[in-house]
Every structure is written in C-alpha cells, then in structure tokens.
Tab-separated table of C-alpha atoms in Angstrom:
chain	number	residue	atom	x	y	z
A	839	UNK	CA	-181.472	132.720	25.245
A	840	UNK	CA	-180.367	134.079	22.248
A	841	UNK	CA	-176.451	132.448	22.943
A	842	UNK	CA	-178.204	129.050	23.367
A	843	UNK	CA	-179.908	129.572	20.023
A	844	UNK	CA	-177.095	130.518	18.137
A	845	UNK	CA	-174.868	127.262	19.810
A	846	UNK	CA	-178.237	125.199	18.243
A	847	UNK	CA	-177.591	126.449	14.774
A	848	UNK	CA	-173.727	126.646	14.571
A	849	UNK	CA	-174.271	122.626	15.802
A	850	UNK	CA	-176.592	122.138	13.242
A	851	UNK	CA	-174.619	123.658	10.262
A	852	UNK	CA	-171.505	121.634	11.435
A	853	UNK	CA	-173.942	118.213	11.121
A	854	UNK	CA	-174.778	119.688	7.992
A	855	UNK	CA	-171.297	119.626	6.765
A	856	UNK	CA	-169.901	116.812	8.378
A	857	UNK	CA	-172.895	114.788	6.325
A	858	UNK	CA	-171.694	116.675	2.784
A	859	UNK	CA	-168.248	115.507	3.561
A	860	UNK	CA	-169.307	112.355	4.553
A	861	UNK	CA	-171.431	112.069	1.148
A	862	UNK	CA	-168.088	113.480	-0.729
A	863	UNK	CA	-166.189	110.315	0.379
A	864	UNK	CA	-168.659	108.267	0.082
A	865	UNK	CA	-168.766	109.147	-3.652
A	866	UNK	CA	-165.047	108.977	-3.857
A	867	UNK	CA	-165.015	105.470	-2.831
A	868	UNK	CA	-167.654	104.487	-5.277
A	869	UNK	CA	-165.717	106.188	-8.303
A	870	UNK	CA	-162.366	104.095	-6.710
A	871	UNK	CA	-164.021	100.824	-7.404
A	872	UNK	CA	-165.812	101.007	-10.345
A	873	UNK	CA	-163.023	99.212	-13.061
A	874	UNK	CA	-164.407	99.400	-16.355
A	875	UNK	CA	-165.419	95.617	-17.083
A	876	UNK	CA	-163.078	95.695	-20.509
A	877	UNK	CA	-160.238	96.646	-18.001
A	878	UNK	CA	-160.637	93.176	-16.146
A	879	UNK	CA	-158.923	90.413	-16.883
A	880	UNK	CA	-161.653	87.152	-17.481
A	881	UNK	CA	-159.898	85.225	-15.366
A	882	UNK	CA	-158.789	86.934	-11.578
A	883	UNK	CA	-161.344	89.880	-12.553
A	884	UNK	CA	-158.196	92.414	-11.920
A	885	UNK	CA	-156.878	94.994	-13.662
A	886	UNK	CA	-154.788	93.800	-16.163
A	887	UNK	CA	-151.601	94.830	-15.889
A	888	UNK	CA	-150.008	92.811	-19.434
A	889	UNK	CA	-153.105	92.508	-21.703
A	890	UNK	CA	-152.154	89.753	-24.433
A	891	UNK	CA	-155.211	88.514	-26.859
A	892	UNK	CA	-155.339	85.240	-28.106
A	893	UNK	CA	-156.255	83.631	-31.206
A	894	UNK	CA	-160.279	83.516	-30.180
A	895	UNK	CA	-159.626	87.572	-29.854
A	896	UNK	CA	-160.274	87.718	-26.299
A	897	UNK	CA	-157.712	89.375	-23.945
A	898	UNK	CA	-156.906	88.278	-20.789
A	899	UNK	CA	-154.030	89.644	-18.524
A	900	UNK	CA	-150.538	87.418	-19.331
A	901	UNK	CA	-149.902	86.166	-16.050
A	902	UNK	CA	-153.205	84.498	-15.789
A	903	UNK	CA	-153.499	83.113	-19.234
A	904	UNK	CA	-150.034	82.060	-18.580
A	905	UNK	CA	-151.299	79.980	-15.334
A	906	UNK	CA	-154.531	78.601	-17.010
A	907	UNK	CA	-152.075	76.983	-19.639
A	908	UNK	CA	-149.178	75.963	-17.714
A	909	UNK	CA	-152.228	73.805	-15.565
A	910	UNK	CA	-153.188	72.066	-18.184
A	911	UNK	CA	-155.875	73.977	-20.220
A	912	UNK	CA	-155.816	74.059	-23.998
A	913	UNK	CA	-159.532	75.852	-24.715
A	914	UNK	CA	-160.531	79.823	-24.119
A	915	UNK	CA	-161.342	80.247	-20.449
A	916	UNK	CA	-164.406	82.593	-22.232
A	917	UNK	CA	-165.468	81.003	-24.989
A	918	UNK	CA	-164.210	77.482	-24.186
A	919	UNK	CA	-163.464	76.790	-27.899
A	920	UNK	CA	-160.089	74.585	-28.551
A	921	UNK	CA	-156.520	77.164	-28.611
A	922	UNK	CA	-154.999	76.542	-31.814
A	923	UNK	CA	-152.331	78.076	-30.686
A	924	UNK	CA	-150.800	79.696	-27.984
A	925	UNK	CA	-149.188	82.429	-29.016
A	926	UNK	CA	-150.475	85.785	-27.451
A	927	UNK	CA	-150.598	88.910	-29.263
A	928	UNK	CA	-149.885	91.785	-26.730
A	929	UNK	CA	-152.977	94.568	-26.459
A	930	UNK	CA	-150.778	97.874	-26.917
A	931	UNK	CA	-154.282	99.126	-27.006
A	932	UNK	CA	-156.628	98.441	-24.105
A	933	UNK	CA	-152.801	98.895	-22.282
A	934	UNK	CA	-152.795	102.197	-23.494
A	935	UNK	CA	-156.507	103.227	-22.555
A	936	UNK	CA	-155.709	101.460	-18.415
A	937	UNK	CA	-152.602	103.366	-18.559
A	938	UNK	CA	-154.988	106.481	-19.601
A	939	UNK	CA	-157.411	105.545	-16.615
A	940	UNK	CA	-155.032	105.122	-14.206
A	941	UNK	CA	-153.797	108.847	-14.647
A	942	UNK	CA	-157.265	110.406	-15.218
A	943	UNK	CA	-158.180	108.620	-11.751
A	944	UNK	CA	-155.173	109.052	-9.637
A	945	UNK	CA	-156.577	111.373	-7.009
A	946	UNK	CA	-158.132	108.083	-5.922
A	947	UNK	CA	-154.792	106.717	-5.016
A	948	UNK	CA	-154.425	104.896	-7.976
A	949	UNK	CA	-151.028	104.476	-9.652
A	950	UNK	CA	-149.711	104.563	-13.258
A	951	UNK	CA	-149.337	100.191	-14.547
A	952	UNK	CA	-146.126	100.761	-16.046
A	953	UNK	CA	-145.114	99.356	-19.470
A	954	UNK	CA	-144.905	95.690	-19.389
A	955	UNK	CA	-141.514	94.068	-20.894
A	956	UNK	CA	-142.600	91.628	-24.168
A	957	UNK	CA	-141.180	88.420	-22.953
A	958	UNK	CA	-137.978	86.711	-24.355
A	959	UNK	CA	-139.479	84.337	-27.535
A	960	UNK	CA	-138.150	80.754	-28.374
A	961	UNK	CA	-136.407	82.798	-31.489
A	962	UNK	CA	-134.494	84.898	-29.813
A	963	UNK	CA	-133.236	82.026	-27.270
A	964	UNK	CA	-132.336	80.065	-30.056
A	965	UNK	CA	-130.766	82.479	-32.151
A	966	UNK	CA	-128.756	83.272	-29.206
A	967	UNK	CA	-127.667	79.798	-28.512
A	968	UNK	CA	-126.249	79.635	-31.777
A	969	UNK	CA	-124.040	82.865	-31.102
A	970	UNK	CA	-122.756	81.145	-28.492
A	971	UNK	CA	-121.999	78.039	-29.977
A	972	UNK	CA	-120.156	80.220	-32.593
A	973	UNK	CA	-118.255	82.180	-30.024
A	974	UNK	CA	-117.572	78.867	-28.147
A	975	UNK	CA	-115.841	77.162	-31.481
A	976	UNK	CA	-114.025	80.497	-32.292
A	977	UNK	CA	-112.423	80.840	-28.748
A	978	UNK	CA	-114.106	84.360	-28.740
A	979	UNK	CA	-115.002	84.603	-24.668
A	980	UNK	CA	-115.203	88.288	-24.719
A	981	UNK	CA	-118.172	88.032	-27.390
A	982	UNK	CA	-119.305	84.691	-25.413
A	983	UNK	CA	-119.297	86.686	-22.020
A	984	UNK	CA	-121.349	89.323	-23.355
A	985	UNK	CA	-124.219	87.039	-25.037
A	986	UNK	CA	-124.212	85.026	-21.230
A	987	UNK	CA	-124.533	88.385	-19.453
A	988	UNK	CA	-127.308	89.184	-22.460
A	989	UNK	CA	-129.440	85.318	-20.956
A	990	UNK	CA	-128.600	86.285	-17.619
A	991	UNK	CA	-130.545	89.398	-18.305
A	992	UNK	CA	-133.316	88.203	-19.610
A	993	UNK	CA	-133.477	85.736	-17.002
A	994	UNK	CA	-133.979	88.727	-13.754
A	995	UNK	CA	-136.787	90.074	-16.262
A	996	UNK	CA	-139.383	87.785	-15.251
A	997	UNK	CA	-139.816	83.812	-14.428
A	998	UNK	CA	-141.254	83.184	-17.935
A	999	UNK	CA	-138.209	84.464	-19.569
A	1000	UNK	CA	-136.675	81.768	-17.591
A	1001	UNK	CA	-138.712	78.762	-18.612
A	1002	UNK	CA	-138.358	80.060	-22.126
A	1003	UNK	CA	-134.604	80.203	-22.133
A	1004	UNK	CA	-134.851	76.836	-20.376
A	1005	UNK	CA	-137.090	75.303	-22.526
A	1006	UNK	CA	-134.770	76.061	-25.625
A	1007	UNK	CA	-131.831	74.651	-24.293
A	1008	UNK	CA	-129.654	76.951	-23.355
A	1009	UNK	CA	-128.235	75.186	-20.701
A	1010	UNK	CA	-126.867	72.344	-22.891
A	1011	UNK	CA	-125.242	75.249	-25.075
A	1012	UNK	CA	-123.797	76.861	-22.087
A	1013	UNK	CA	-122.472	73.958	-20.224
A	1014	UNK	CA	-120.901	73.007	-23.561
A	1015	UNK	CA	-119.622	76.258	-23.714
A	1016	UNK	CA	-118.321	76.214	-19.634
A	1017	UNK	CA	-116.265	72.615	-20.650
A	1018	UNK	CA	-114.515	74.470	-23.737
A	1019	UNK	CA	-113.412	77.201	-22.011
A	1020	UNK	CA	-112.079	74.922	-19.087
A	1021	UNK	CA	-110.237	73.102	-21.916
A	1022	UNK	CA	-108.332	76.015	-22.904
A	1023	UNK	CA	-106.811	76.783	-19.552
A	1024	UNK	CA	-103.690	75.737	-19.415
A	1025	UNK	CA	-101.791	77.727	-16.920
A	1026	UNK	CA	-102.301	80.529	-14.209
A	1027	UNK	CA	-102.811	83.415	-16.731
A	1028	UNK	CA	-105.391	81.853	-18.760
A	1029	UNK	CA	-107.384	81.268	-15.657
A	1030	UNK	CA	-107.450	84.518	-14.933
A	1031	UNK	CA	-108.112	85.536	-18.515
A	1032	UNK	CA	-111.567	83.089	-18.623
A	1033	UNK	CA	-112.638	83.480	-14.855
A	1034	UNK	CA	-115.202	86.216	-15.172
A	1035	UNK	CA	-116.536	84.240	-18.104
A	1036	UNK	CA	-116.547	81.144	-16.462
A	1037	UNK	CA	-118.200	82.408	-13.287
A	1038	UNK	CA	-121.407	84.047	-15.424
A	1039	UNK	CA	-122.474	80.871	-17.093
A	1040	UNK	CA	-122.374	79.056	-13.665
A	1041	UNK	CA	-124.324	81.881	-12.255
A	1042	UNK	CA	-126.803	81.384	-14.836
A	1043	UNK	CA	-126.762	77.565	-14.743
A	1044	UNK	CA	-127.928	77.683	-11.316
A	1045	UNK	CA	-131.327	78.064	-12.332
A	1046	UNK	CA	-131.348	75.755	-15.712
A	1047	UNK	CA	-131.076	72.462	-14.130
A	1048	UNK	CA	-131.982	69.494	-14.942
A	1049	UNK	CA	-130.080	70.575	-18.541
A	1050	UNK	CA	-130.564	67.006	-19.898
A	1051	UNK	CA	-127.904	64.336	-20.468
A	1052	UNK	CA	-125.457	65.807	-22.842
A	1053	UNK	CA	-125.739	69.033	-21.189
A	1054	UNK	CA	-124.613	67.370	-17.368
A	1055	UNK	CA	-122.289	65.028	-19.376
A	1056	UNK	CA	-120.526	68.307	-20.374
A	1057	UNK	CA	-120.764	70.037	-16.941
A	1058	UNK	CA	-120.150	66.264	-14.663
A	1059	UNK	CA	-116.564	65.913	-16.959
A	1060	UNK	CA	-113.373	65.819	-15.025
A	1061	UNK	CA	-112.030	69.118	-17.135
A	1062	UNK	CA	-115.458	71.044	-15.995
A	1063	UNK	CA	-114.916	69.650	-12.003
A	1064	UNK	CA	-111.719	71.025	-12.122
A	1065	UNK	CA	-112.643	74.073	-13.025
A	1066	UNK	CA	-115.385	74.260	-10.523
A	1067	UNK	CA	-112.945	73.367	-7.594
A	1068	UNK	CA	-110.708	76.383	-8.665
A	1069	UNK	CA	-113.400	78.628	-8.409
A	1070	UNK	CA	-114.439	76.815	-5.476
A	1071	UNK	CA	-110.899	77.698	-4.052
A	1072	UNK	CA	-110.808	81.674	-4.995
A	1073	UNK	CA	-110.347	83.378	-2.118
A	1074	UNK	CA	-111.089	86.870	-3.495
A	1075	UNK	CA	-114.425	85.554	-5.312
A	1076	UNK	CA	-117.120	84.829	-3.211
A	1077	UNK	CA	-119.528	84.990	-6.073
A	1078	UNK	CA	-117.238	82.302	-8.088
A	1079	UNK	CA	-117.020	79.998	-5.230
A	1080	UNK	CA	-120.826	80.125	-4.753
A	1081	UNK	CA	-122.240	79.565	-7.563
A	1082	UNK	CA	-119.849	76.628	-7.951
A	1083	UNK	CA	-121.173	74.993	-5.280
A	1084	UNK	CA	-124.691	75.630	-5.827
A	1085	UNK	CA	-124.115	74.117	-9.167
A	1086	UNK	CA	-122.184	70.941	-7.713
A	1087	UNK	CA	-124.782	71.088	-5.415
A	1088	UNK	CA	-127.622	70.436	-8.223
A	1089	UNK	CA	-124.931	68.460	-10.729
A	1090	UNK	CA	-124.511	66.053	-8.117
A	1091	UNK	CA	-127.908	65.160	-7.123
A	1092	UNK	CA	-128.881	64.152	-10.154
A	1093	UNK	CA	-126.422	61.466	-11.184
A	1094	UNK	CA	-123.935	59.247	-8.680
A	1095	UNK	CA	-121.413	58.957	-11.187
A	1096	UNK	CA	-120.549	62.707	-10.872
A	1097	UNK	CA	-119.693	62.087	-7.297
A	1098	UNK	CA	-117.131	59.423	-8.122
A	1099	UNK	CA	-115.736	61.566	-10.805
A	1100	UNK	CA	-115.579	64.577	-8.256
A	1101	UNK	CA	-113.996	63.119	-5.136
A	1102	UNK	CA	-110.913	61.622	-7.363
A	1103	UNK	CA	-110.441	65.638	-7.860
A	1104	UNK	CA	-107.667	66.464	-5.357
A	1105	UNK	CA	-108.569	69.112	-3.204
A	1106	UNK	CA	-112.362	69.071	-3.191
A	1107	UNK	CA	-113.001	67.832	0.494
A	1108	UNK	CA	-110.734	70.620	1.985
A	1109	UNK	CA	-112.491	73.449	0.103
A	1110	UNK	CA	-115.880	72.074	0.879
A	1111	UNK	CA	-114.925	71.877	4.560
A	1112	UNK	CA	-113.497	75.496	4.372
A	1113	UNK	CA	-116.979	76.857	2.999
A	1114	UNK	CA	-118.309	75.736	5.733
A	1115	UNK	CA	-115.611	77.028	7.961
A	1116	UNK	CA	-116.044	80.615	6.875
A	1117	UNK	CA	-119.599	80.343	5.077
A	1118	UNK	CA	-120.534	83.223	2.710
A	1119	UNK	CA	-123.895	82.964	3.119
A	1120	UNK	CA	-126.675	80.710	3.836
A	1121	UNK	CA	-127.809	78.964	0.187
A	1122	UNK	CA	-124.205	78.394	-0.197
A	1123	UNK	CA	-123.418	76.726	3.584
A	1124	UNK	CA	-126.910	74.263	3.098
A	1125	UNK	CA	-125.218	73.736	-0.689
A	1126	UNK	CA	-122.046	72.918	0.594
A	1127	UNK	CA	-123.415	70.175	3.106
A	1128	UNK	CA	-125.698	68.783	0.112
A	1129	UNK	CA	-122.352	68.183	-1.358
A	1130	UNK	CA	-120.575	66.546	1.246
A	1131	UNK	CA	-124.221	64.657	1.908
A	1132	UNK	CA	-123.988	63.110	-1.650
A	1133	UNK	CA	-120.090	62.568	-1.447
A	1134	UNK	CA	-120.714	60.343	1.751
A	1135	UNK	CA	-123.762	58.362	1.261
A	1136	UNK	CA	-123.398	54.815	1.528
A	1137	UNK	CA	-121.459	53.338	-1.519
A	1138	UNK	CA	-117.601	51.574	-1.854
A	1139	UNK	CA	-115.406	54.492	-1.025
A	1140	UNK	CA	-117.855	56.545	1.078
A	1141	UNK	CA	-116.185	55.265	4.711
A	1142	UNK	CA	-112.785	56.513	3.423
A	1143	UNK	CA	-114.262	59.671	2.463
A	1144	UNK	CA	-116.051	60.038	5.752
A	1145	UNK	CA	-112.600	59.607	7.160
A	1146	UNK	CA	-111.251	61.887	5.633
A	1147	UNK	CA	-113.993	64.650	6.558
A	1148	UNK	CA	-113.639	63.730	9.965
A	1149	UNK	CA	-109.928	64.336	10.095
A	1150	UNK	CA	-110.349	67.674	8.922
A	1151	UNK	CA	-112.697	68.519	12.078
A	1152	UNK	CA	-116.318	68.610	10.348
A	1153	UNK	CA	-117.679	66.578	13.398
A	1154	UNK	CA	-117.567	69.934	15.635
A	1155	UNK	CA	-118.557	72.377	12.288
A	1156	UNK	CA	-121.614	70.659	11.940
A	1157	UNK	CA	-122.371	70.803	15.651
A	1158	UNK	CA	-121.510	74.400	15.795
A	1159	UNK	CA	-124.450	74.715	12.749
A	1160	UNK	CA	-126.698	72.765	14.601
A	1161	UNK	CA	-126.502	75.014	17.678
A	1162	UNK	CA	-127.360	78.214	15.993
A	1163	UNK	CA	-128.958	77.212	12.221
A	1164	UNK	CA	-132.520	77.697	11.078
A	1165	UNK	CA	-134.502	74.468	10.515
A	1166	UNK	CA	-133.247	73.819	6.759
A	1167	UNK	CA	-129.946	73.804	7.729
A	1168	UNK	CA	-130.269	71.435	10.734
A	1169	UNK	CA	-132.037	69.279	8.393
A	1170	UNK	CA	-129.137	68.925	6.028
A	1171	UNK	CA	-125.963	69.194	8.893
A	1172	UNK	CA	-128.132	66.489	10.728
A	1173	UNK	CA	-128.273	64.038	7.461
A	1174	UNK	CA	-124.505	64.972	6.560
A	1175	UNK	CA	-124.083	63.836	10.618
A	1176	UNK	CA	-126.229	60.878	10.239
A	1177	UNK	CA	-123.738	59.413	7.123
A	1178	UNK	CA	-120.736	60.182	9.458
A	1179	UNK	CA	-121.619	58.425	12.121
A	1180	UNK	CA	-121.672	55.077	10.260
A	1181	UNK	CA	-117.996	55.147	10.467
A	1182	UNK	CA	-115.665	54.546	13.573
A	1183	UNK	CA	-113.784	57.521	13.291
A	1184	UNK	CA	-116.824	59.796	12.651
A	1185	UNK	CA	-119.197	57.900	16.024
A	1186	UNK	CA	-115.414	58.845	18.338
A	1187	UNK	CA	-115.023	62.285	17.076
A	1188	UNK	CA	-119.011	62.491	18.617
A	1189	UNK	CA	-118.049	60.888	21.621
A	1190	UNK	CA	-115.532	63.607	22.109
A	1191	UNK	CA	-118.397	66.565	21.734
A	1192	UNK	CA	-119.932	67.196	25.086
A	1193	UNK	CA	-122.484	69.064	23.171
A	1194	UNK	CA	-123.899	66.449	20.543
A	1195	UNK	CA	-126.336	64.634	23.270
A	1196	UNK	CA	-128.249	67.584	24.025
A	1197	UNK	CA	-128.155	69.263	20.563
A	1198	UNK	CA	-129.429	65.522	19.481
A	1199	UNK	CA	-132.299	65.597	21.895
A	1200	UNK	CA	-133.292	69.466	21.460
A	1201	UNK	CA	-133.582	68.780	17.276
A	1202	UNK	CA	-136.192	65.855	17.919
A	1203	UNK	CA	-139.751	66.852	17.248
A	1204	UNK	CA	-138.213	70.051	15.299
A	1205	UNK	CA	-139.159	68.298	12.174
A	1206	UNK	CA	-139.670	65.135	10.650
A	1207	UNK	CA	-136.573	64.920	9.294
A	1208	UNK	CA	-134.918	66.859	11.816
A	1209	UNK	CA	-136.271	63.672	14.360
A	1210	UNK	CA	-135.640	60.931	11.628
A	1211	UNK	CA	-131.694	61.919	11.645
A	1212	UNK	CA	-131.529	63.065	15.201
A	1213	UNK	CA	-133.144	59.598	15.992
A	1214	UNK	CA	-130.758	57.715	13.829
A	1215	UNK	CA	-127.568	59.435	14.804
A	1216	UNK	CA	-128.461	58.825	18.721
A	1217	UNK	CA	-128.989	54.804	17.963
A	1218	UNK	CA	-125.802	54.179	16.172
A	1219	UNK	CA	-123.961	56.430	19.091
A	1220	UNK	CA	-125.307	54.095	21.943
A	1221	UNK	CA	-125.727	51.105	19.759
A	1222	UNK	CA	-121.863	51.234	19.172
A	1223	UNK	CA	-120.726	52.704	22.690
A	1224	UNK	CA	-118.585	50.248	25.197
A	1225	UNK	CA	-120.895	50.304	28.169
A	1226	UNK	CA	-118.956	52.049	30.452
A	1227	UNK	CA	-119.768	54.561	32.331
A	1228	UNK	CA	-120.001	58.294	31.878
A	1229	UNK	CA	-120.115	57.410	28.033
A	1230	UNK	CA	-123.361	59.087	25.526
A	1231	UNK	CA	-125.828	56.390	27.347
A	1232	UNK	CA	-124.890	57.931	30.591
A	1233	UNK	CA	-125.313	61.168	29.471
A	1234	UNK	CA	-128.610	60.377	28.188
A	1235	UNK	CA	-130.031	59.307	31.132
A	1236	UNK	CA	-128.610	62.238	33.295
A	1237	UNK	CA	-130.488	64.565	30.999
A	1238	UNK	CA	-134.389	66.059	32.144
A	1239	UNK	CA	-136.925	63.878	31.879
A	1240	UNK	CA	-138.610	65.764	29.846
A	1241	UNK	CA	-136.083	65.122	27.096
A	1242	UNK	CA	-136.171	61.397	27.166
A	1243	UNK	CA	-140.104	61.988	27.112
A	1244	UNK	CA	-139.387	63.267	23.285
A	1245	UNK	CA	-138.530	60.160	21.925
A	1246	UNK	CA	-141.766	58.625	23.435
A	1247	UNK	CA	-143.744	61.525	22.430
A	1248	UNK	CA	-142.184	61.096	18.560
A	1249	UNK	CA	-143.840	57.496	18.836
A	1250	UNK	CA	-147.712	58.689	19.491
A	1251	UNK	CA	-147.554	61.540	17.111
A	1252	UNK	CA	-146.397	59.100	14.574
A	1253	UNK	CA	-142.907	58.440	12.396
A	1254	UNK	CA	-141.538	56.029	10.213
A	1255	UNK	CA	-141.284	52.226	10.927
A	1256	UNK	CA	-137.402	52.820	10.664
A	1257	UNK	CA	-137.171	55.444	13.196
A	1258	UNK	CA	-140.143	53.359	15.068
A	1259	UNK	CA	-137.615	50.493	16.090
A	1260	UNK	CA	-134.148	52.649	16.718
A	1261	UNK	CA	-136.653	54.456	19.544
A	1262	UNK	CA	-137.813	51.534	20.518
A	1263	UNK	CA	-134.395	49.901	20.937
A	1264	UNK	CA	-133.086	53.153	21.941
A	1265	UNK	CA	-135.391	52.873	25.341
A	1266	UNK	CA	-134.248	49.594	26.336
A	1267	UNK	CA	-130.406	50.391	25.813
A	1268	UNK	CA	-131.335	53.752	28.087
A	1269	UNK	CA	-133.353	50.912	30.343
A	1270	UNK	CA	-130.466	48.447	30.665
A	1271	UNK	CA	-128.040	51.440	31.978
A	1272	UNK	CA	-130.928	53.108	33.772
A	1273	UNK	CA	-130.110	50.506	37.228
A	1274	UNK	CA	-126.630	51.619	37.343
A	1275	UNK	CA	-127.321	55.235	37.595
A	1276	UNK	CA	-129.523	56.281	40.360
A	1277	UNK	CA	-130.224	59.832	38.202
A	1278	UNK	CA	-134.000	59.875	36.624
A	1279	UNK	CA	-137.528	59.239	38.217
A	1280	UNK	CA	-139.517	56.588	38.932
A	1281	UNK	CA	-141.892	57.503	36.235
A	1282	UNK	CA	-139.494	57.155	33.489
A	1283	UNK	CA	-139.072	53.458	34.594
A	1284	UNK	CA	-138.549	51.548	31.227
A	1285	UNK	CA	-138.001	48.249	32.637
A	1286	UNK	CA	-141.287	46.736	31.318
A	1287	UNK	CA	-140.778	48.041	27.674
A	1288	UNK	CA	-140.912	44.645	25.537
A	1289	UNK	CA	-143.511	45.453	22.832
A	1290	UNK	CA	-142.645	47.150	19.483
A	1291	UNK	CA	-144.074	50.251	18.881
C-alpha cells in the first residue's frame, strides 16, 4: 500500500515538472518572436538587416526600399508623400541597437546581422572610370589591371553594386580600354605582357552588357575579335577562353554585323568547334553553340560557313550533347542542328548518324523549343531524303509506335502553325513509305490523313 502510494506521488511530481518545463519553453518561444516593431522593416515586416532612412525620415531595410523603387514607386511606402530624392542615408543607429538585440537574445538561436557593406555610389564609379581612361591613354596596364580588379570587386559585393557600376558606364570605358590594349600587341611577348589584363575586363564585361553603341563598336572591332580568338585559343587559360566566349556569346547577339566581322577572323570556327570538343564547363559549351547559332543563321555566307562546321565533324558533337545534356543545352545544340541541316553537306553528315532519328524523336515533347527544332530538323531530313529504302523515313517507321504517337500528341497539346504543317507533312511522307514496309500497326494507319492540323 504504502509502495503504490509513493509510485502516485513520484508520478505526480514528474507531471508537475514536465508542465514547468513545458511552461519554460513555452515562454522561450514567446520571447523568440517578439521583434521590437522599430526593428521591422515597413515593408516585408522583417528584421532589417541594412536599415537606410530616407528623406521623409522613415527607415526601411535597403533591399526592400531598393525593390519598391526599382518597380516603379516614387512616394514613401509609409507616409505615401512624393520621394524627392532617392538617396538613402544608412541607420548606423537602429543597426547598432538590432546588432545589440541580436546578442542580448541569442540563447534563442538568434544570430549576430553582421555589418552591412555601404554600396558602391555613382561617384566612386565615375571617378573610377576616369582612372581608367587615364591609365588606358598612358599605356599604364599594371595601374589599369588593378582599378578592373578594384570594379570586379565591387561587382561580387552585391547585385546593386552591379547596376550601379553599370548604370555609370563602365562598360563603355572598359571595352574602350580592352580595344587599346589589343592595339598595342604587336608580337608574342606583348601578348603575354597584356593577357592577365585583358582577360579581367572580359571577365567583368560578362555581366555589363548591353554597354551601348560606342561601347560594342569598341568591343565588335576587328583588333578586339582578334584578341578574343587568341584568348579563345589559350590552351593553358581556361578562364581566358571562357569568358571570351561568353562575351562573343552576348557581343554577337546583339548586332549581325559583328558576326560578319568575326567569321572573316581566321581561325574562329576551329576554336569554337574545339570548345566544344573538350568543353570546360557548361555556361561556356551552351555559349559556344550560341556562337556558332548566330554565325550560321540564315544570311549570304551562312551555307559556306555551315560547310565548313560540318567538315570539321560538329554533326556527331552536337549529337553526342544531345544524348547526355540537360534541357538548355539540347535547346541550343538542337537550334545550332536545325541551321545545319539547311545545307547538303550538313542533312548527309545526319544521314550518316545512326543515332540522330531516335535522339530526334526522344527530344520531342521535352520542350517547346526542344519539339519546335526536333520537329524541324526531322522534316528537312525526310523532306530532302531519296526514297530509298533503309534511309531516315525507314528508320522512322521501324521505330515504336509510341514514338511516332509524339508527333501526334505535339499536335493536341498545341504548337506553332510552323511546326503544325512540317508534322502534318511529316505524317504523310511516313504514310507514303508506310506500304512498303510491313513494320508498324494497324492503328498507326495514316493513310486517311488529308486535313491540316
């Protein structure tokens, strides 16, 4: 009796406890949530991690005053009156005291805001640019070098350092600056002498297109192109030879009369080929086919540059992408395809491939423009084919069912009115061969296909 009384009360004191501790952390959480209001930003109602004030004095957190007037807004999210101006003050204050907080309360798990970076102004860009310039006219690359590196700096310290630098054209100065140092190679040594400087402001351009007319004029010269192709061709490099192309890659879609002025550069198409060859890494692989995409699109000479790709086995490269690449890649090998197939030499190099009718069939439905190539790349393959057989037609038909069933699915999900008629005339070629090949079901009879889609 008195054991069973004794269990009762050591039960009881442990409910006792359990509910004190349960209290305890009740308590705790309470304390964790409870922001002071003045520690909020107006705006997301988070702490603020950069507290900036405007000119109406009320202080907001940067990044989402810098949001509310990149959309559009010119008045005080609080007060709604009219910004004068934009410029924001930064709160060393109230940052001090949520700094304070966040120490006094860290046995709630929360951690220290650290000291935000003040962002780059438009002064110090343009003072900047104007060192550069001045390094750029004296021939000085070792100062130039060091003021790039300085931009290229700011630039990993935060997105709006970016637009900033951007915005205060620093990529006019800098292609300017890239063309005069390309000017004053001459000869092996001085290559090597202006390399490293040459290779920073590319890797800095990257992200500073569009620069604006005079600045592309500068980089889309013949002297700048032929520097790019030499760092396109370092072997050693791999940083030099991708930002060049990631750079041609953006130079070039901007203007068509940079892609004239780059395939007169000798050279060019091999290295291009070669990056794809032994790739360095993806951004550079899907810049290098943006290249070759721009070089071959329809225009005067773009047949005898096809040619010319062709010959140095890009048919099979692309395939071999297409077999193993992630969907943004297929998108761009499958355009790149697309183009090459509009000449003779690029449609036999296909025929060749035992692989390019199912690798064709397997990319429809994969995307839209995965199935608007893929489409266009089978039509001209069997629109051009002699009918014999055992050519792509043949193959076609020999394939499952279920593959053929792709280009009819494409239709009811909906596409283009392009793509629309190459299936449609697509079918009947594949129903016109169908008869002589006794290889695919009665329920993929296409004999009574006559309407257009």
């Amino acid at each position: 009796m008195m054991l069973s009384w004794r269990r009762r009360r050591d039960t009881a004191r442990l409910a006792r406890k359990n509910k004190l501790n349960d209290d305890d952390s009740h308590d705790n959480l309470e304390m964790e949530i409870l922001v002071p209001i003045h520690f909020r930003c107006p705006i997301s109602l988070d702490l603020m991690k950069d507290p900036v004030t405007l000119s109406t004095g009320i202080t907001y957190d940067r990044e989402s005053i810098d949001k509310w007037i990149e959309d559009g807004n010119q008045t005080c999210p609080v007060t709604n009156q009219v910004l004068l101006s934009i410029d924001q003050i930064p709160n060393h204050f109230i940052r001090k005291m949520i700094q304070d907080w966040c120490v006094e309360n860290r046995s709630y798990g929360i951690e220290r805001i650290p000291t935000p970076r003040i962002p780059v102004t438009p002064y110090e860009v343009s003072d900047i640019c104007k060192r550069i310039v001045a390094a750029t006219q004296r021939g000085d690359q070792k100062k130039c070098k060091e003021l790039v590196l300085k931009i290229k700096y700011w630039g990993k310290e935060s997105e709006r350092n970016k637009r900033s630098i951007v915005d205060n054209g620093a990529g006019c100065v800098l292609a300017a600056a890239f063309e005069s140092f390309a000017q004053a190679i001459s000869s092996s040594s001085t290559v090597e002498k202006y390399a490293d400087l040459l290779v920073e402001i590319l890797s800095v351009l990257v992200w500073m297109f569009p620069l604006g007319g005079e600045g592309q004029t500068k980089l889309g010269s013949v002297i700048s192109l032929r520097c790019m192709l030499w760092l396109l061709k370092s072997n050693g490099d791999l940083s030099a030879r991708q930002s060049a192309v990631l750079v041609l890659k953006e130079l070039l879609s901007l203007d068509q009369k940079h892609v004239n002025t780059l395939v007169e550069i000798e050279g060019v198409i091999q290295a291009l080929v070669e990056l794809i060859k032994e790739p360095i890494c993806p951004a550079s692989s899907k810049a290098s086919l943006m290249v070759i995409f721009y070089m071959i699109s329809p225009s005067a000479i773009s047949h005898k540059i096809a040619s010319i790709f062709v010959e140095l086995g890009l048919v099979s490269l692309i395939i071999e992408v297409l077999v193993d690449g992630d969907k943004s890649i297929c998108e761009k090998a499958l355009g790149v395809l697309d183009h090459v197939c509009d000449s003779k030499e690029g449609r036999e190099k296909a025929y060749e491939n035992a692989l390019i009718i199912p690798v064709l069939f397997q990319k429809i439905l994969a995307s839209e423009l995965a199935s608007k190539f893929s489409v266009s790349i089978l039509w001209k393959l069997c629109k051009n084919e002699k009918r014999e057989e055992g050519g792509v037609v043949a193959e076609a038909l020999q394939l499952k069912v279920s593959a053929l069933q792709k280009l009819l699915i494409l239709l009811q999900v909906g596409c283009d009115e392009s793509t629309k008629e190459k299936i449609t005339e697509l079918l009947k070629l594949l129903n016109l061969c169908r008869t002589k090949l006794d290889c695919i079901g009665s329920s993929m009879d296409f004999r009574y296909l006559k309407k257009s889609y």
